[in-house]
Each structure stands twice: as C-alpha cells, then as structure tokens.
Amino acid sequence: MNDDYHKNQFNPELTGIVRDFACLLRSMVGTVDRFGLKKKRLKKHVGEAETFLDRVCNDGFTSEIACQYVRRFRKNREKLFEFLRHDNVPWNNNAAEHAVKAFALYRKITDGVFSRDGIKRYLIFLSTYETCKLKDIDFLKFLLSKRKNIDAYVSSL
C-alpha cells in the first residue's frame, strides 16, 4: 500500500483509502500497545473496521489503483480484521513471513532437492526453534535437555 501510495500520491481516491486505513490501524495498534492482544479491548474496533470496509467497498471508485484495493478488501474482508475477535492473535503476519523466509532459505540451501521426510523433520525443527525464540528460551539448552515439551522444560527451570 505504501509503495502504491508513493507512486500515486496525487490520486485522491487512493489517498482517501490510505488515509482512512492508516487512521484505523493507528487506533488499533494503539490499543494493542496499551492493552495487548485482548479481544475484550479490541472489540471496540470491530464497528470501525466494518464502517471502513463498507465505505471502501461501496464508494464507487473509478481509478484503476483504487479499484484494485477495493477488490482486495472485498476478497479479504472476512479475515482482514479477524484478530479483533480473538485473544492473542497478532495483527500482522510477521511470524508467518519469518517462517516462510526460513523455509525458503532451507529450499535454497538444499537446491530444491529434499524428501517428504526431510521436510517434515526440518519443519518440526524450525517450529521448535521459532517457539523457543518467541518464548525467550535458549534453543540449544532446550535441545540439550532432551525434553520433548517446551512448556514442561520451562516448568523445570
């Protein structure tokens, strides 16, 4: 969205979409910063999100770039603000992007040649590593403990 805005900053339709979306996100992120990812606190933004989506999806934009965003908002409407309805669901997809990058690196290193069993083992290893990282646990110490359950390992500390 940022790149499109900078390329089309004189497009009033796109400018309005970007401005309103940024305002909405700023409000949501402010709530997350103050109270964490708690549904109880975030539910107040559900109505704001619906109002934003209703306006954008029904405003009759004519510019190509604005229409592209309308299509994307319509396509993703049901899942775009899903994090507002659940506890501890991140508002961004950084964790998913990070995992995809890690797998892409693995694929590059193996030159695209790997077995189903090898992928399964790597994904278990990667998942364990990422979980340790998210919980601020020393990955090597966890592996050396020979425990299979991260929470049990934390309880034993």
mmCIF file of C-alpha atoms in Angstrom:
data_model
loop_
_atom_site.group_PDB
_atom_site.id
_atom_site.type_symbol
_atom_site.label_atom_id
_atom_site.label_comp_id
_atom_site.label_asym_id
_atom_site.label_seq_id
_atom_site.Cartn_x
_atom_site.Cartn_y
_atom_site.Cartn_z
ATOM 1 C CA MET A 1 0.000 0.000 0.000
ATOM 2 C CA ASN A 2 2.849 2.387 0.847
ATOM 3 C CA ASP A 3 4.562 1.806 -2.494
ATOM 4 C CA ASP A 4 1.325 2.302 -4.408
ATOM 5 C CA TYR A 5 0.592 5.473 -2.466
ATOM 6 C CA HIS A 6 4.023 6.946 -3.221
ATOM 7 C CA LYS A 7 3.601 6.138 -6.911
ATOM 8 C CA ASN A 8 0.052 7.572 -6.976
ATOM 9 C CA GLN A 9 0.062 10.255 -4.290
ATOM 10 C CA PHE A 10 -1.961 12.642 -6.427
ATOM 11 C CA ASN A 11 -4.792 10.133 -6.811
ATOM 12 C CA PRO A 12 -7.495 11.419 -4.439
ATOM 13 C CA GLU A 13 -9.294 8.063 -4.275
ATOM 14 C CA LEU A 14 -6.188 6.134 -3.234
ATOM 15 C CA THR A 15 -5.154 8.938 -0.872
ATOM 16 C CA GLY A 16 -8.521 8.656 0.888
ATOM 17 C CA ILE A 17 -8.277 4.873 1.190
ATOM 18 C CA VAL A 18 -4.711 5.036 2.534
ATOM 19 C CA ARG A 19 -5.535 7.858 4.970
ATOM 20 C CA ASP A 20 -8.597 6.095 6.374
ATOM 21 C CA PHE A 21 -6.859 2.704 6.577
ATOM 22 C CA ALA A 22 -3.827 4.237 8.325
ATOM 23 C CA CYS A 23 -6.082 6.034 10.807
ATOM 24 C CA LEU A 24 -7.954 2.810 11.547
ATOM 25 C CA LEU A 25 -4.743 0.803 12.002
ATOM 26 C CA ARG A 26 -3.148 3.507 14.146
ATOM 27 C CA SER A 27 -6.112 3.312 16.509
ATOM 28 C CA MET A 28 -5.961 -0.499 16.647
ATOM 29 C CA VAL A 29 -2.199 -0.621 17.160
ATOM 30 C CA GLY A 30 -2.541 1.966 19.929
ATOM 31 C CA THR A 31 -4.979 -0.339 21.704
ATOM 32 C CA VAL A 32 -2.632 -3.312 21.223
ATOM 33 C CA ASP A 33 0.299 -1.293 22.583
ATOM 34 C CA ARG A 34 -1.683 -0.262 25.669
ATOM 35 C CA PHE A 35 -3.587 -3.458 26.468
ATOM 36 C CA GLY A 36 -2.063 -6.286 24.428
ATOM 37 C CA LEU A 37 -3.898 -8.584 22.043
ATOM 38 C CA LYS A 38 -7.045 -8.873 24.143
ATOM 39 C CA LYS A 39 -10.396 -9.396 22.437
ATOM 40 C CA LYS A 40 -12.100 -7.532 25.270
ATOM 41 C CA ARG A 41 -10.167 -4.362 24.394
ATOM 42 C CA LEU A 42 -10.034 -4.824 20.617
ATOM 43 C CA LYS A 43 -13.738 -5.498 20.035
ATOM 44 C CA LYS A 44 -14.408 -1.756 20.104
ATOM 45 C CA HIS A 45 -12.635 -1.559 16.738
ATOM 46 C CA VAL A 46 -14.874 -4.131 15.006
ATOM 47 C CA GLY A 47 -17.508 -1.499 14.193
ATOM 48 C CA GLU A 48 -14.849 0.937 12.968
ATOM 49 C CA ALA A 49 -13.392 -1.772 10.714
ATOM 50 C CA GLU A 50 -16.831 -2.657 9.321
ATOM 51 C CA THR A 51 -17.578 1.019 8.648
ATOM 52 C CA PHE A 52 -14.246 1.412 6.848
ATOM 53 C CA LEU A 53 -14.817 -1.708 4.733
ATOM 54 C CA ASP A 54 -18.415 -0.727 3.916
ATOM 55 C CA ARG A 55 -17.305 2.710 2.772
ATOM 56 C CA VAL A 56 -14.370 1.479 0.692
ATOM 57 C CA CYS A 57 -16.240 -1.437 -0.867
ATOM 58 C CA ASN A 58 -19.314 0.627 -1.789
ATOM 59 C CA ASP A 59 -17.857 4.016 -2.696
ATOM 60 C CA GLY A 60 -17.813 3.560 -6.484
ATOM 61 C CA PHE A 61 -14.133 4.324 -7.049
ATOM 62 C CA THR A 62 -13.100 4.725 -10.673
ATOM 63 C CA SER A 63 -9.300 4.839 -10.711
ATOM 64 C CA GLU A 64 -7.573 1.562 -11.521
ATOM 65 C CA ILE A 65 -5.409 1.550 -8.396
ATOM 66 C CA ALA A 66 -8.325 2.321 -6.049
ATOM 67 C CA CYS A 67 -10.401 -0.411 -7.720
ATOM 68 C CA GLN A 68 -7.547 -2.894 -7.160
ATOM 69 C CA TYR A 69 -7.659 -2.139 -3.438
ATOM 70 C CA VAL A 70 -11.442 -2.400 -3.373
ATOM 71 C CA ARG A 71 -11.143 -5.901 -4.891
ATOM 72 C CA ARG A 72 -8.517 -6.871 -2.288
ATOM 73 C CA PHE A 73 -10.595 -5.535 0.600
ATOM 74 C CA ARG A 74 -13.680 -7.380 -0.682
ATOM 75 C CA LYS A 75 -11.736 -10.615 -1.161
ATOM 76 C CA ASN A 76 -10.158 -10.469 2.315
ATOM 77 C CA ARG A 77 -12.979 -8.757 4.173
ATOM 78 C CA GLU A 78 -13.830 -11.687 6.450
ATOM 79 C CA LYS A 79 -10.255 -12.344 7.568
ATOM 80 C CA LEU A 80 -8.626 -8.910 7.423
ATOM 81 C CA PHE A 81 -9.675 -7.853 10.919
ATOM 82 C CA GLU A 82 -10.240 -11.320 12.392
ATOM 83 C CA PHE A 83 -7.611 -10.620 15.072
ATOM 84 C CA LEU A 84 -10.085 -8.211 16.691
ATOM 85 C CA ARG A 85 -12.358 -11.128 17.604
ATOM 86 C CA HIS A 86 -9.799 -13.358 19.355
ATOM 87 C CA ASP A 87 -7.249 -13.150 22.156
ATOM 88 C CA ASN A 88 -3.534 -13.246 21.356
ATOM 89 C CA VAL A 89 -3.832 -13.180 17.562
ATOM 90 C CA PRO A 90 -1.177 -10.853 16.085
ATOM 91 C CA TRP A 91 -2.475 -8.020 13.942
ATOM 92 C CA ASN A 92 0.335 -8.506 11.420
ATOM 93 C CA ASN A 93 1.748 -11.603 9.776
ATOM 94 C CA ASN A 94 5.411 -11.134 10.649
ATOM 95 C CA ALA A 95 5.633 -14.588 12.247
ATOM 96 C CA ALA A 96 4.240 -16.229 9.111
ATOM 97 C CA GLU A 97 6.531 -14.205 6.846
ATOM 98 C CA HIS A 98 9.505 -15.124 9.021
ATOM 99 C CA ALA A 99 8.650 -18.839 8.812
ATOM 100 C CA VAL A 100 8.254 -18.678 5.029
ATOM 101 C CA LYS A 101 11.644 -16.965 4.707
ATOM 102 C CA ALA A 102 13.265 -19.654 6.864
ATOM 103 C CA PHE A 103 11.770 -22.386 4.684
ATOM 104 C CA ALA A 104 12.798 -20.551 1.502
ATOM 105 C CA LEU A 105 16.377 -20.442 2.814
ATOM 106 C CA TYR A 106 16.242 -24.193 3.523
ATOM 107 C CA ARG A 107 14.981 -24.803 0.000
ATOM 108 C CA LYS A 108 17.779 -22.671 -1.432
ATOM 109 C CA ILE A 109 20.447 -24.461 0.610
ATOM 110 C CA THR A 110 19.151 -27.884 -0.428
ATOM 111 C CA ASP A 111 18.927 -26.692 -4.035
ATOM 112 C CA GLY A 112 15.278 -27.711 -4.160
ATOM 113 C CA VAL A 113 16.141 -31.397 -3.640
ATOM 114 C CA PHE A 114 14.604 -32.831 -0.496
ATOM 115 C CA SER A 115 12.381 -35.662 0.589
ATOM 116 C CA ARG A 116 8.987 -35.531 2.235
ATOM 117 C CA ASP A 117 10.543 -36.976 5.400
ATOM 118 C CA GLY A 118 13.349 -34.396 5.301
ATOM 119 C CA ILE A 119 10.866 -31.533 5.002
ATOM 120 C CA LYS A 120 8.797 -32.940 7.870
ATOM 121 C CA ARG A 121 11.863 -33.135 10.147
ATOM 122 C CA TYR A 122 13.020 -29.666 9.160
ATOM 123 C CA LEU A 123 9.595 -28.137 9.819
ATOM 124 C CA ILE A 124 9.441 -29.749 13.273
ATOM 125 C CA PHE A 125 12.929 -28.417 13.993
ATOM 126 C CA LEU A 126 12.012 -24.951 12.662
ATOM 127 C CA SER A 127 8.765 -24.889 14.628
ATOM 128 C CA THR A 128 10.615 -25.807 17.828
ATOM 129 C CA TYR A 129 13.238 -23.144 17.172
ATOM 130 C CA GLU A 130 10.628 -20.441 16.488
ATOM 131 C CA THR A 131 8.608 -21.411 19.573
ATOM 132 C CA CYS A 132 11.718 -21.187 21.751
ATOM 133 C CA LYS A 133 12.531 -17.825 20.232
ATOM 134 C CA LEU A 134 9.012 -16.485 20.840
ATOM 135 C CA LYS A 135 9.067 -17.711 24.445
ATOM 136 C CA ASP A 136 12.589 -16.348 25.017
ATOM 137 C CA ILE A 137 14.013 -19.822 25.681
ATOM 138 C CA ASP A 138 17.579 -20.792 24.810
ATOM 139 C CA PHE A 139 17.066 -23.200 21.889
ATOM 140 C CA LEU A 140 20.333 -25.094 22.373
ATOM 141 C CA LYS A 141 19.691 -25.561 26.098
ATOM 142 C CA PHE A 142 16.210 -26.865 25.313
ATOM 143 C CA LEU A 143 17.636 -29.383 22.823
ATOM 144 C CA LEU A 144 20.338 -30.466 25.266
ATOM 145 C CA SER A 145 17.693 -31.022 27.959
ATOM 146 C CA LYS A 146 16.265 -33.809 25.737
ATOM 147 C CA ARG A 147 12.749 -32.775 26.747
ATOM 148 C CA LYS A 148 10.046 -33.005 24.119
ATOM 149 C CA ASN A 149 7.662 -30.463 25.611
ATOM 150 C CA ILE A 150 8.758 -26.824 25.747
ATOM 151 C CA ASP A 151 6.283 -25.897 28.487
ATOM 152 C CA ALA A 152 7.452 -28.817 30.645
ATOM 153 C CA TYR A 153 11.030 -27.671 30.079
ATOM 154 C CA VAL A 154 10.153 -24.128 31.204
ATOM 155 C CA SER A 155 8.407 -25.511 34.312
ATOM 156 C CA SER A 156 11.536 -27.465 35.226
ATOM 157 C CA LEU A 157 13.733 -24.361 35.253
#
